[in-house]
mmCIF file of C-alpha atoms and ligand atoms in Angstrom:
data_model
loop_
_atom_site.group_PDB
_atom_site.id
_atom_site.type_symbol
_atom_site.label_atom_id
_atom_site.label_comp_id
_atom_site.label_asym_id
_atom_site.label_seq_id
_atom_site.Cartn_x
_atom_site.Cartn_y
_atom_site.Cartn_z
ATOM 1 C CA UNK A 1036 -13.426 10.061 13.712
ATOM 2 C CA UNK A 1037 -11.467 9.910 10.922
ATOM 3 C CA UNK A 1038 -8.402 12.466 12.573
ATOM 4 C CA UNK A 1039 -8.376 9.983 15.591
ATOM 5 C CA UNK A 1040 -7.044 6.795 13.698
ATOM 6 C CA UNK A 1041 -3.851 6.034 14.190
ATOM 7 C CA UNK A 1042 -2.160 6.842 11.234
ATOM 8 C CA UNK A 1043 0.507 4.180 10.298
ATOM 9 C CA UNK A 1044 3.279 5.260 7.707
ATOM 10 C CA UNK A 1045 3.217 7.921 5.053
ATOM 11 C CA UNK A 1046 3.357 4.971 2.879
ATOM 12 C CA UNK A 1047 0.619 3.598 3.900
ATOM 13 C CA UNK A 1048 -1.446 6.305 4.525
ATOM 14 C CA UNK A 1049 -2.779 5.485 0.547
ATOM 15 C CA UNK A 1050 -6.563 6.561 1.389
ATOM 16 C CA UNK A 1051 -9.540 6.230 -0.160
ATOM 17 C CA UNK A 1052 -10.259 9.166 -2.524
ATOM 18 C CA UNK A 1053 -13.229 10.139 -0.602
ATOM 19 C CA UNK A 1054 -13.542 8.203 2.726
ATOM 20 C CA UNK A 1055 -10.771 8.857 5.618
ATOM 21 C CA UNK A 1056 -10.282 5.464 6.454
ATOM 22 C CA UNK A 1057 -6.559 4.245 6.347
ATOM 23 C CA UNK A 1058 -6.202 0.701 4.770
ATOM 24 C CA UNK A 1059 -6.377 -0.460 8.332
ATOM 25 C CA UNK A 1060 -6.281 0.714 11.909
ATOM 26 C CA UNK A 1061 -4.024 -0.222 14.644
ATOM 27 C CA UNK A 1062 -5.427 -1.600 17.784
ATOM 28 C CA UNK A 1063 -4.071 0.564 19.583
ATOM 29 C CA UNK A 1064 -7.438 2.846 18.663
ATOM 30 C CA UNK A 1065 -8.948 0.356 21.501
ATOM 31 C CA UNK A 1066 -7.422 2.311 24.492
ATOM 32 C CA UNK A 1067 -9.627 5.125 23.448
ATOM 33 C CA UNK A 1068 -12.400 3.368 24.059
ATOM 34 C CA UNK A 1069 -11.535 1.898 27.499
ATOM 35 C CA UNK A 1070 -9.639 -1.268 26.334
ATOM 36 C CA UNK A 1071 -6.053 -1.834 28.606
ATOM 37 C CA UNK A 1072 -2.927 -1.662 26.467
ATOM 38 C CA UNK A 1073 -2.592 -4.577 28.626
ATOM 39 C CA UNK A 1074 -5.128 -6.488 26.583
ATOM 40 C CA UNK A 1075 -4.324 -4.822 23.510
ATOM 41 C CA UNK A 1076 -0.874 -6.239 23.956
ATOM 42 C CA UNK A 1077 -2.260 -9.814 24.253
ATOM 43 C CA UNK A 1078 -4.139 -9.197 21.015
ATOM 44 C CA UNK A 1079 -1.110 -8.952 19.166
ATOM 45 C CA UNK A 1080 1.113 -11.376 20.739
ATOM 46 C CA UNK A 1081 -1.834 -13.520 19.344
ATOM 47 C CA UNK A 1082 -1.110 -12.084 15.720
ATOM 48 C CA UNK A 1083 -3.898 -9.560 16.059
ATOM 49 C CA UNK A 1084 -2.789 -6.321 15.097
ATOM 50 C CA UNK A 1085 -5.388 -4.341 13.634
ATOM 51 C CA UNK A 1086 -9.207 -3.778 14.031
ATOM 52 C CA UNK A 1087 -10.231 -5.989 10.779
ATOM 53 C CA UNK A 1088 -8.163 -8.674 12.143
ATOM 54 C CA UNK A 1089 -10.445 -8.677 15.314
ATOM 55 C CA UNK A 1090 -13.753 -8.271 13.169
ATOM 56 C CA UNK A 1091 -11.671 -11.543 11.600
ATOM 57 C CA UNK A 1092 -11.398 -13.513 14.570
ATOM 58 C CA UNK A 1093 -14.120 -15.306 15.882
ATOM 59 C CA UNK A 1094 -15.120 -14.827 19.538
ATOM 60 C CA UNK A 1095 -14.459 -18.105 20.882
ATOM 61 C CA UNK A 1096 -10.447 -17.767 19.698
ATOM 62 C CA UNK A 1097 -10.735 -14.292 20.970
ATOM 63 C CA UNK A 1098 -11.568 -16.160 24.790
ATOM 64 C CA UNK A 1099 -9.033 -18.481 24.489
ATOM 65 C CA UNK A 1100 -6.278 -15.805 24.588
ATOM 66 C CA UNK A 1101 -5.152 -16.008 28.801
ATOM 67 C CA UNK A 1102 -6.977 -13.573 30.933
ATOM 68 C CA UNK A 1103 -10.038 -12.560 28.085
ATOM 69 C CA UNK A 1104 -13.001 -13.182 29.954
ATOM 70 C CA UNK A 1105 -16.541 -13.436 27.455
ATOM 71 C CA UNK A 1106 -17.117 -10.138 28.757
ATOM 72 C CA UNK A 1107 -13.828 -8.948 27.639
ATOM 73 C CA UNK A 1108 -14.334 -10.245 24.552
ATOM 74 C CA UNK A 1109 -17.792 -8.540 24.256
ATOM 75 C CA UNK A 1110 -16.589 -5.173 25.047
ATOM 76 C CA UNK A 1111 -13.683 -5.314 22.550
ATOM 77 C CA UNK A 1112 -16.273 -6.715 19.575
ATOM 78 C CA UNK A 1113 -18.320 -3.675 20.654
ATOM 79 C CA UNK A 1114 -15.772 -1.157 20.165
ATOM 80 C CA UNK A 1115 -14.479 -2.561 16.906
ATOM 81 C CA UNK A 1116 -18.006 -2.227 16.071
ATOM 82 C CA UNK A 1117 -17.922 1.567 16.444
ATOM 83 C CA UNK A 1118 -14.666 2.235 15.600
ATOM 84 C CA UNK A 1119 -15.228 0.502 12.337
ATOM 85 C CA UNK A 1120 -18.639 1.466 11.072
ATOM 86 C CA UNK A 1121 -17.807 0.610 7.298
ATOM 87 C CA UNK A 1122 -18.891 -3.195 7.101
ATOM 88 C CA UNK A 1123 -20.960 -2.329 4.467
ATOM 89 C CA UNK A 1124 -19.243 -0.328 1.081
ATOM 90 C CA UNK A 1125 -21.090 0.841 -1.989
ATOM 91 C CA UNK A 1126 -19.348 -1.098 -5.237
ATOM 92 C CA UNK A 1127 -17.805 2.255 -6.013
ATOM 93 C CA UNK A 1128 -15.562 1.681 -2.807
ATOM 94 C CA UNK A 1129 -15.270 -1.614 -3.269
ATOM 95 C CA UNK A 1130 -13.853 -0.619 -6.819
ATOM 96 C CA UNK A 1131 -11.825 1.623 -4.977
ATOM 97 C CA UNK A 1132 -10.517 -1.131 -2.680
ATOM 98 C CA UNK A 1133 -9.501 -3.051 -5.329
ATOM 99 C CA UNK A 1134 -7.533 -0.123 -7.173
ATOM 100 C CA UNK A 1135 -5.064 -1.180 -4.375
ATOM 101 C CA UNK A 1136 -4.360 -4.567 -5.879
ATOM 102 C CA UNK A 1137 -1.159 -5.553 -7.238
ATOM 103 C CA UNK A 1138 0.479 -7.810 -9.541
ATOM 104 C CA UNK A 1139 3.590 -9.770 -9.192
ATOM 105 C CA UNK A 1140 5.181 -10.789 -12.437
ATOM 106 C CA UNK A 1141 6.098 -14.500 -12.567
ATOM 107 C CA UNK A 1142 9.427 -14.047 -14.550
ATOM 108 C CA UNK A 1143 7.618 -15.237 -17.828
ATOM 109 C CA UNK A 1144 5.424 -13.110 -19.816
ATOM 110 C CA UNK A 1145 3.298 -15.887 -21.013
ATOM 111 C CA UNK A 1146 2.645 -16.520 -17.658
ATOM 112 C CA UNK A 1147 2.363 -13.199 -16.555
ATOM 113 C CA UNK A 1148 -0.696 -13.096 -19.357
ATOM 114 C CA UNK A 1149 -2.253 -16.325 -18.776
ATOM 115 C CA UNK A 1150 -2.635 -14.874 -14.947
ATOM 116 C CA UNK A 1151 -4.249 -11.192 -16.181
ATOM 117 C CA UNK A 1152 -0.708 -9.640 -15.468
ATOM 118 C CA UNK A 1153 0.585 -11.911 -12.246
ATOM 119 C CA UNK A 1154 0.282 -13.011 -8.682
ATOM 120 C CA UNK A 1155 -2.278 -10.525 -7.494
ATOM 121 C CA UNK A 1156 -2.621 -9.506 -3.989
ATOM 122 C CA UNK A 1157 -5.746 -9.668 -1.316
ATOM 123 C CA UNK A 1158 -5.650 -13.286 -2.564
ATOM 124 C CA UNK A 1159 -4.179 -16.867 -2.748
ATOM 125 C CA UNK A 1160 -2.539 -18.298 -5.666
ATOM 126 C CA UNK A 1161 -2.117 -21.998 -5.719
ATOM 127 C CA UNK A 1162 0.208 -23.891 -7.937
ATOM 128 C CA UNK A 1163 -0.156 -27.602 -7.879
ATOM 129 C CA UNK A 1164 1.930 -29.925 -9.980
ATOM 130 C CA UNK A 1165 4.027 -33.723 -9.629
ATOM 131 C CA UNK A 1166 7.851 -33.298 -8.527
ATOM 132 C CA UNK A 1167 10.011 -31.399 -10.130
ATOM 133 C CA UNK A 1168 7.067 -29.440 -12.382
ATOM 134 C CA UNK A 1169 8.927 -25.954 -11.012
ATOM 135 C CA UNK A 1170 6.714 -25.000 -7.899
ATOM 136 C CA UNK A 1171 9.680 -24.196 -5.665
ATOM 137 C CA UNK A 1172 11.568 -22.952 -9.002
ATOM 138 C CA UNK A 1173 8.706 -20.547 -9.426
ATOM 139 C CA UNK A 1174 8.200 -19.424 -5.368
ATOM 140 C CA UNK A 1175 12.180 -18.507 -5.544
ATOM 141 C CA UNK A 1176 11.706 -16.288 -8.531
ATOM 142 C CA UNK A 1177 8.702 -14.682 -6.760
ATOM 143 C CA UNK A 1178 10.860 -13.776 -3.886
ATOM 144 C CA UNK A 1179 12.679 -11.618 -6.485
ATOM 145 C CA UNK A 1180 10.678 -10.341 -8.734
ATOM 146 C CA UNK A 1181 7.855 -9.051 -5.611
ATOM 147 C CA UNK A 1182 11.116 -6.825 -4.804
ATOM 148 C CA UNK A 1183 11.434 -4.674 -8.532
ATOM 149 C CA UNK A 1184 8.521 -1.813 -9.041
ATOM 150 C CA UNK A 1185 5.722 -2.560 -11.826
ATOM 151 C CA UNK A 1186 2.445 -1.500 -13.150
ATOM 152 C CA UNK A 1187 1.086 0.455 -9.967
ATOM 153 C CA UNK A 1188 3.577 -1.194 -7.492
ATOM 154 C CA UNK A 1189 6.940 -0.222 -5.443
ATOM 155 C CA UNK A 1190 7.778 -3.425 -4.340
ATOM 156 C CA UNK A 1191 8.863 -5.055 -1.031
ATOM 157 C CA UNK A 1192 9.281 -7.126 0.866
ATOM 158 C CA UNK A 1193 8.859 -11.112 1.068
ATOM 159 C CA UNK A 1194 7.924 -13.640 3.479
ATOM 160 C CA UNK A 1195 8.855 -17.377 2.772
ATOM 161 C CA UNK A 1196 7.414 -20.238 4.580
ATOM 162 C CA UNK A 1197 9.482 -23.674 3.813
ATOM 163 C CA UNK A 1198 8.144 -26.812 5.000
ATOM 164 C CA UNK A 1199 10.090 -29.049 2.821
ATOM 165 C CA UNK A 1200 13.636 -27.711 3.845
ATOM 166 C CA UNK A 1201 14.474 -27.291 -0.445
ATOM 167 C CA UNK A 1202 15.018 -23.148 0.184
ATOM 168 C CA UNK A 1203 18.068 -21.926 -1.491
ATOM 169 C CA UNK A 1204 19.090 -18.465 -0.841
ATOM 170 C CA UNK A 1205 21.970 -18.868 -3.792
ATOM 171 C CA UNK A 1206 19.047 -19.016 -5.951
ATOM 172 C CA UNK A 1207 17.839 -16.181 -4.949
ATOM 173 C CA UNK A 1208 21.364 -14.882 -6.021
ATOM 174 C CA UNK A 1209 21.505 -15.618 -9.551
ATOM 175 C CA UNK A 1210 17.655 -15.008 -10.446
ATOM 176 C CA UNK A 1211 18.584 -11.703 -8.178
ATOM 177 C CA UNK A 1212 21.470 -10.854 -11.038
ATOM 178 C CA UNK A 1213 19.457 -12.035 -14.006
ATOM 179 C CA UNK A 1214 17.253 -8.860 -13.068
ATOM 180 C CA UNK A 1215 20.254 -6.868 -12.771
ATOM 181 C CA UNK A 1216 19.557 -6.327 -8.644
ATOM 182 C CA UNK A 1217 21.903 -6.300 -6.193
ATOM 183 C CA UNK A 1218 21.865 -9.815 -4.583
ATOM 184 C CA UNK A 1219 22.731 -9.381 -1.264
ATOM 185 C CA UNK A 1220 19.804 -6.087 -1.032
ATOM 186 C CA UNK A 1221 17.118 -9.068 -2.253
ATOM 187 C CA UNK A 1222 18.884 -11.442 0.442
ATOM 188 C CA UNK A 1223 17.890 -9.111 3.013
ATOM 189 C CA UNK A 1224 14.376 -8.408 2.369
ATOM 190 C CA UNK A 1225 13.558 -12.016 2.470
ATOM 191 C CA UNK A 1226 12.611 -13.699 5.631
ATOM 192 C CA UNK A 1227 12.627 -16.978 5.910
ATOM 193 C CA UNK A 1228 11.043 -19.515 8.442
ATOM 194 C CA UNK A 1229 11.350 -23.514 8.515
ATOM 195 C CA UNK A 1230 8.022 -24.737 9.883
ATOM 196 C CA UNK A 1231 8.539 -28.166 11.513
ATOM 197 C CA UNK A 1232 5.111 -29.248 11.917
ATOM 198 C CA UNK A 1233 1.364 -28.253 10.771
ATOM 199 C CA UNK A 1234 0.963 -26.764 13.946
ATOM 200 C CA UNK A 1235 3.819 -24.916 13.541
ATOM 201 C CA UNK A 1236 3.457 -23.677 10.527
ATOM 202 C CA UNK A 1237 0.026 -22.488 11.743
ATOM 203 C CA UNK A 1238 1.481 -20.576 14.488
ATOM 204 C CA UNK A 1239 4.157 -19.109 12.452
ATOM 205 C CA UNK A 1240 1.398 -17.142 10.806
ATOM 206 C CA UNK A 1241 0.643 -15.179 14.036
ATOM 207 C CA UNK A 1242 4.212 -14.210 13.326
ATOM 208 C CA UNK A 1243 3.872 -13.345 9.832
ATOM 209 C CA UNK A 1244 0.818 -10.821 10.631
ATOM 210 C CA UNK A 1245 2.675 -9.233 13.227
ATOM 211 C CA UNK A 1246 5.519 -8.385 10.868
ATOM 212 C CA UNK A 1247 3.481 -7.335 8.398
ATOM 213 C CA UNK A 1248 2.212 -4.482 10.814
ATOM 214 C CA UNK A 1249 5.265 -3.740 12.246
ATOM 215 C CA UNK A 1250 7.012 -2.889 8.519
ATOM 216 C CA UNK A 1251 3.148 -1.895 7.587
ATOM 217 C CA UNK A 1252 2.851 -1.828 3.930
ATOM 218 C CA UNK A 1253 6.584 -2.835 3.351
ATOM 219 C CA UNK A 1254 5.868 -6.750 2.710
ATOM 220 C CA UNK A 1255 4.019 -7.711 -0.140
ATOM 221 C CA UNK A 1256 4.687 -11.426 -0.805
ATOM 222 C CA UNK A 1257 3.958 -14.386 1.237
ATOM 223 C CA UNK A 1258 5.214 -17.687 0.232
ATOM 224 C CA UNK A 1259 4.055 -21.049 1.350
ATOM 225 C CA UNK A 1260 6.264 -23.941 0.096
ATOM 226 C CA UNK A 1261 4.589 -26.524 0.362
ATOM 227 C CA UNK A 1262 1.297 -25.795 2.333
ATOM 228 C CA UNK A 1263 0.228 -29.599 2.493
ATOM 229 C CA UNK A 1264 3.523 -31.410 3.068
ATOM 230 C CA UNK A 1265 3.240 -31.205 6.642
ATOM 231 C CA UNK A 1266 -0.743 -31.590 7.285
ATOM 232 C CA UNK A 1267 0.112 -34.813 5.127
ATOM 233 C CA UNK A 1268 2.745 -36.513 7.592
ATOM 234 C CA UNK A 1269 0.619 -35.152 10.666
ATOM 235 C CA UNK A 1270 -2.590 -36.880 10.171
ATOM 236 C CA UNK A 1271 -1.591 -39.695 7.672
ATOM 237 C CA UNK A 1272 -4.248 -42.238 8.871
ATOM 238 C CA UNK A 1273 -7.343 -42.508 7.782
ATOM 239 C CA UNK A 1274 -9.359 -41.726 10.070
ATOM 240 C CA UNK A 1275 -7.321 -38.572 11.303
ATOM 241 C CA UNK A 1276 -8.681 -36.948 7.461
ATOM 242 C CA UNK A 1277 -11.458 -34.876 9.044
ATOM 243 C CA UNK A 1278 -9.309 -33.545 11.752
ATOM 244 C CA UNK A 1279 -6.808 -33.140 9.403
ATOM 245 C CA UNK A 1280 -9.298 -30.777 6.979
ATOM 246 C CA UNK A 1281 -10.343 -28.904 10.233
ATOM 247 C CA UNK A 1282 -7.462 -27.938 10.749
ATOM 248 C CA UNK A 1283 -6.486 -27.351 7.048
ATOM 249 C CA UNK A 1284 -9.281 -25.007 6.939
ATOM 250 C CA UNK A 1285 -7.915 -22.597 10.199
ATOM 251 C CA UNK A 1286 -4.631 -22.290 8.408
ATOM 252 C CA UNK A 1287 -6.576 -21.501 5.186
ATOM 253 C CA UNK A 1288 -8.659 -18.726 6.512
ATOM 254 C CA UNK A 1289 -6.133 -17.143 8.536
ATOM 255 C CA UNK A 1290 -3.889 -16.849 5.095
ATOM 256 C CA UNK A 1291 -6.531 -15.395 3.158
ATOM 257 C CA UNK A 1292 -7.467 -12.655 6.383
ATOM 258 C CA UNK A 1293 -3.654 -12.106 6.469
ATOM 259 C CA UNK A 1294 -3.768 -11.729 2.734
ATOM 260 C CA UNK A 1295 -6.877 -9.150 2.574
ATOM 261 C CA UNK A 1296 -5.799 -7.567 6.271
ATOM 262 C CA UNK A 1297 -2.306 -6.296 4.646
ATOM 263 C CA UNK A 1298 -3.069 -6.394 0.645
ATOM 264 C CA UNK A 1299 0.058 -8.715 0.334
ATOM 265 C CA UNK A 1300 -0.176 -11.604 -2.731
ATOM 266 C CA UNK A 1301 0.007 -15.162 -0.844
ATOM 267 C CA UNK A 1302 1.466 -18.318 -2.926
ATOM 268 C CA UNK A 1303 1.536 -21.538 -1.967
ATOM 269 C CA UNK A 1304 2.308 -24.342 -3.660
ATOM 270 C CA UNK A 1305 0.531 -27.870 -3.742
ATOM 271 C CA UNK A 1306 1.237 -31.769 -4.327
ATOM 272 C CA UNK A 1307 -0.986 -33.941 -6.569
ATOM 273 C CA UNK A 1308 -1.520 -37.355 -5.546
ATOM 274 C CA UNK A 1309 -3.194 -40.230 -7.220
ATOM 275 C CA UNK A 1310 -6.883 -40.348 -7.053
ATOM 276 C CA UNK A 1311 -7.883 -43.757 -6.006
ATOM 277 C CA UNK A 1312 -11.241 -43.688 -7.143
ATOM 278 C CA UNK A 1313 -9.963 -42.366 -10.559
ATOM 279 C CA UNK A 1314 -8.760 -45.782 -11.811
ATOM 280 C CA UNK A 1315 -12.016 -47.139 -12.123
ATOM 281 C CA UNK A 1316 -13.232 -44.551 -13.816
ATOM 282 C CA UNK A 1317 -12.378 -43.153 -17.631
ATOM 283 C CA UNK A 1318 -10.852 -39.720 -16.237
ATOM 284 C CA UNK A 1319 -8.056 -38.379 -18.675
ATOM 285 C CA UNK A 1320 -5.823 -37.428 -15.270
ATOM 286 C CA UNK A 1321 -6.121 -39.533 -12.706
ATOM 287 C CA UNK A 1322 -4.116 -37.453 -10.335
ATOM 288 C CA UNK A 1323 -4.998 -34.176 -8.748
ATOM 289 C CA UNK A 1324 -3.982 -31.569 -6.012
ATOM 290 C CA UNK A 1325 -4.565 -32.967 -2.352
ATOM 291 C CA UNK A 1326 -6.515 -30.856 0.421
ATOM 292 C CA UNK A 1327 -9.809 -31.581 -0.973
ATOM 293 C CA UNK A 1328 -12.756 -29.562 -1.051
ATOM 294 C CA UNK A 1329 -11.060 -26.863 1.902
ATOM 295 C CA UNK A 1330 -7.825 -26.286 -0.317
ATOM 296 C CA UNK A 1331 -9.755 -25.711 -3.475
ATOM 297 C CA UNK A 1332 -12.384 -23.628 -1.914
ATOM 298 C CA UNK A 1333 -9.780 -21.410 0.092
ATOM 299 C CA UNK A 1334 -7.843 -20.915 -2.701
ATOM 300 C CA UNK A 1335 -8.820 -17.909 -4.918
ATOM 301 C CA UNK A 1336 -6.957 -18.870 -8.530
ATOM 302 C CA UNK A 1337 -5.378 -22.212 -8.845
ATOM 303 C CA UNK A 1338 -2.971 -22.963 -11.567
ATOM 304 C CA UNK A 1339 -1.694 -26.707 -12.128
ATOM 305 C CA UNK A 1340 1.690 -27.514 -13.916
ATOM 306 C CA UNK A 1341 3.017 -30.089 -15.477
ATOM 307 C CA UNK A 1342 6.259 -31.057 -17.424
ATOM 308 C CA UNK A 1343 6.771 -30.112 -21.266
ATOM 309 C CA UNK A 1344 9.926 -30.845 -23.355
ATOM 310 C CA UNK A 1345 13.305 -30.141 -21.756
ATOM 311 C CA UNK A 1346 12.858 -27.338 -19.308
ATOM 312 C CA UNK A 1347 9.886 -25.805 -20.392
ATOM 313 C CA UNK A 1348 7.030 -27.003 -18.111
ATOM 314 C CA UNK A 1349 3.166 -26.163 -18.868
ATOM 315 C CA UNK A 1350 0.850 -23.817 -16.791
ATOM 316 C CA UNK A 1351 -3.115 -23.921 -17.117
ATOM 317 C CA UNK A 1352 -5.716 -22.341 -15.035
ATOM 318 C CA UNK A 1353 -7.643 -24.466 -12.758
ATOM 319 C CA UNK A 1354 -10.054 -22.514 -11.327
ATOM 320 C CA UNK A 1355 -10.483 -18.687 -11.090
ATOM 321 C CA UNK A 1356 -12.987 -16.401 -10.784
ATOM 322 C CA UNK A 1357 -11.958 -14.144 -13.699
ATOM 323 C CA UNK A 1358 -9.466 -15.828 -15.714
ATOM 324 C CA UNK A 1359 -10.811 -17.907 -18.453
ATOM 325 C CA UNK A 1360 -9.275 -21.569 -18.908
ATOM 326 C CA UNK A 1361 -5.857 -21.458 -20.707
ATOM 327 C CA UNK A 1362 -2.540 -22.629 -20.759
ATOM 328 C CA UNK A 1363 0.800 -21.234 -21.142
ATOM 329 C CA UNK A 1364 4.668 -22.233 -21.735
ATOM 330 C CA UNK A 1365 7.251 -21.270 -19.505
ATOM 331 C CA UNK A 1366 10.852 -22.324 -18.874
ATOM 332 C CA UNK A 1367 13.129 -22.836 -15.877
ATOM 333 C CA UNK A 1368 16.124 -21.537 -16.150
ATOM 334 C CA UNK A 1369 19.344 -20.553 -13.676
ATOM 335 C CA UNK A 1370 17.738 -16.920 -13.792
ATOM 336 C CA UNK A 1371 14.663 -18.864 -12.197
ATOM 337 C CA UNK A 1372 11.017 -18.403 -14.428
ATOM 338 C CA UNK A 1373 11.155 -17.582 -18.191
ATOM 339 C CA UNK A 1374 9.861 -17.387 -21.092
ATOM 340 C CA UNK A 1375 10.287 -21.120 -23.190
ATOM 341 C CA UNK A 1376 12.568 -20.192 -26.409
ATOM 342 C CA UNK A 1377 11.232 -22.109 -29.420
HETATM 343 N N1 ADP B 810 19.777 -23.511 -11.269
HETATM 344 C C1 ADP B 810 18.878 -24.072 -12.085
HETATM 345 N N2 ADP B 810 18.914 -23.824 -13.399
HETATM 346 C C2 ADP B 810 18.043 -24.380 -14.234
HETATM 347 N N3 ADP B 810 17.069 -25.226 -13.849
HETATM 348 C C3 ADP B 810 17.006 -25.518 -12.550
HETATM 349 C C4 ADP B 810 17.884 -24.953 -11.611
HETATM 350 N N4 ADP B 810 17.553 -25.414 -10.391
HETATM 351 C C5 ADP B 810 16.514 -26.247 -10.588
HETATM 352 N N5 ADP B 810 16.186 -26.318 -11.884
HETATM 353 C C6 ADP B 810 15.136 -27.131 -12.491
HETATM 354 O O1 ADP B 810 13.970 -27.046 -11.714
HETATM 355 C C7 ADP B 810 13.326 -28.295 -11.655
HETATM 356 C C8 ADP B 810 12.858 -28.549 -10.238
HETATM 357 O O2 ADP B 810 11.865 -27.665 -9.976
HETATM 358 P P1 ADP B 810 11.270 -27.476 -8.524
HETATM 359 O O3 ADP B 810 10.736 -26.119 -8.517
HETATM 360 O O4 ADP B 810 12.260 -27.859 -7.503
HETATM 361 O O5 ADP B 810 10.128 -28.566 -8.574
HETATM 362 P P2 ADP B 810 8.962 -28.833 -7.534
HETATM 363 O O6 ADP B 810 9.094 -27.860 -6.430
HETATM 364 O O7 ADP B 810 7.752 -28.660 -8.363
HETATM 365 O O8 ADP B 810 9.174 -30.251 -7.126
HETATM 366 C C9 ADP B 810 14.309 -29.344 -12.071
HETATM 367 O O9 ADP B 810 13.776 -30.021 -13.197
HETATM 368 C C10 ADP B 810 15.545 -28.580 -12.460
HETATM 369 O O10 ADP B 810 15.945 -28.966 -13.726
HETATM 370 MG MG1 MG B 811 9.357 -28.118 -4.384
#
């Protein structure tokens, strides 16, 4: 089976060491088992470009793509079912799997360390924080430093969703020349998107996957600045709150498939709002990150920050499942995220 699969790019051909399976299959594979390129096309002008990302979608969004009857839908879950017979993995692969994880270095070492080495990919990294704590300071300087080769890692490319219109591609310019890289070269291999509404920026994530497989293995970063802004002037009544978290929660999932689907690192950043119920209570920080329960659940490591003296601004973990509890000093500076000088 294995000499059938659609082999993607030489650079992404990094297979298991003793398994033939590809970090992911095209859909394409379908046709050979009696699937229309017809259909297959639909699939991934619905963002669905590879076999997992089917085995990620659940039937019912598979039938609401135009012209997929439930027996369509049936037949294509069936052949994903043979073509990928690997849903379960011994921990040895799963080890393996993970060997494919990379780090992206924050700018700031202390960071970098607080984090087990950086913004890892196959998840989502959350930073939450009031204005002006260095969220979008921080995403800009990831759009840089995904680009420069580290520990096990070529770089790439980056993907940067704005929903707060503060993206500033002259940033990118001098943290670009702080790391002694051609600015216009890092220019180019970020793309940018404005998302105008929740929905939107929902949608725009169809996009994203289907860049990711047409460069396969050449984008590494996805940014998501801010991911609530926009789900928080679409549903601002109370009452719209559970639709609100419904949808929350597709947006959520489809980030962390997109995340796992392509091994890319996904960062968003958060707002913290005042928690009403807090007041009455004796809680040493009243405020925390918005999104509730889907947010914090969806997320994999969540970092907050707050302010320190001058420019140096204060990272702690929030929640991870194998970072311990710390906190670390950082500054901002024009060359974007650094190391505080004392
Ligand atoms: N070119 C720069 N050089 C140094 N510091 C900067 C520069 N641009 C912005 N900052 C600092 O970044 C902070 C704003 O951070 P930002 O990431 O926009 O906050 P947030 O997104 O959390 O609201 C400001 O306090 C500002 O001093
Ligand atoms: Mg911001």
């Amino acid at each position: 089976m294995g000499d059938q699969v659609v082999a993607h790019n030489g650079e992404l051909g990094s297979e298991y060491e003793d398994d033939d399976q590809p970090f992911y299959q095209n859909v394409e594979i379908l046709q050979e088992h009696g699937i229309n390129v017809a259909d297959i096309k639909k699939l991934k002008a619905a963002g669905i470009c590879t076999i997992k990302g089917i085995q990620m979608t659940t039937r019912r969004r598979l039938a609401a793509i135009k012209g997929f009857s439930e027996a369509k839908v049936d037949k294509i879950k069936e052949a994903c079912a043979k073509i990928d017979q690997h849903s379960f993995m011994t921990a040895l692969q799963v080890s393996d799997k993970r060997r494919e994880v990379f780090k992206i270095t924050t700018g700031s070492k202390e960071f970098d360390k607080l984090l087990g080495g950086g913004m890892e990919s196959m998840a989502i990294t959350e930073a939450f924080g009031e204005f002006r704590t260095g969220k979008t300071q921080l995403s800009h300087t990831l759009c840089v430093t995904a680009q420069m080769p580290g520990v096990n890692y070529s770089g790439g490319k980056v993907i940067f969703l704005d929903t707060e219109h503060t993206f500033r591609p002259d940033r990118l310019r001098t943290i670009a020349e702080r790391f002694g890289l051609d600015a216009t070269a890092v220019l180019d291999n970020v793309l940018y998107a404005r998302a105008y509404t929740s929905e939107h920026q929902t949608e725009l994530l169809d996009m994203v996957a289907a860049k990711f497989h047409e460069e396969g293995g050449v984008f590494k970063l996805l940014v998501v600045d801010s991911v609530m802004a926009l789900f928080r002037v679409d549903f601002s009544g109370r009452g719209e709150l559970a639709d609100r978290q419904q949808r929350l929660a597709q947006f959520m999932s489809r980030l962390q498939k997109v995340s796992e689907e392509y091994n890319v690192a996904v960062f968003i950043t958060n707002q913290m709002t005042a928690d009403p119920g807090a007041t009455m209570s004796f809680q040493a920080d009243p405020k925390k990150p918005i999104g509730g329960n889907i947010l914090a659940h969806a997320s994999t490591t969540r970092i907050s920050l707050r302010k320190g003296r001058g420019e140096t601004r204060i990272a702690k973990i929030y929640d991870s499942p194998d970072m311990p509890e710390s906190e670390a000093t950082f500054a901002i500076t024009g060359g974007g995220i650094d190391d505080a000088k004392d």
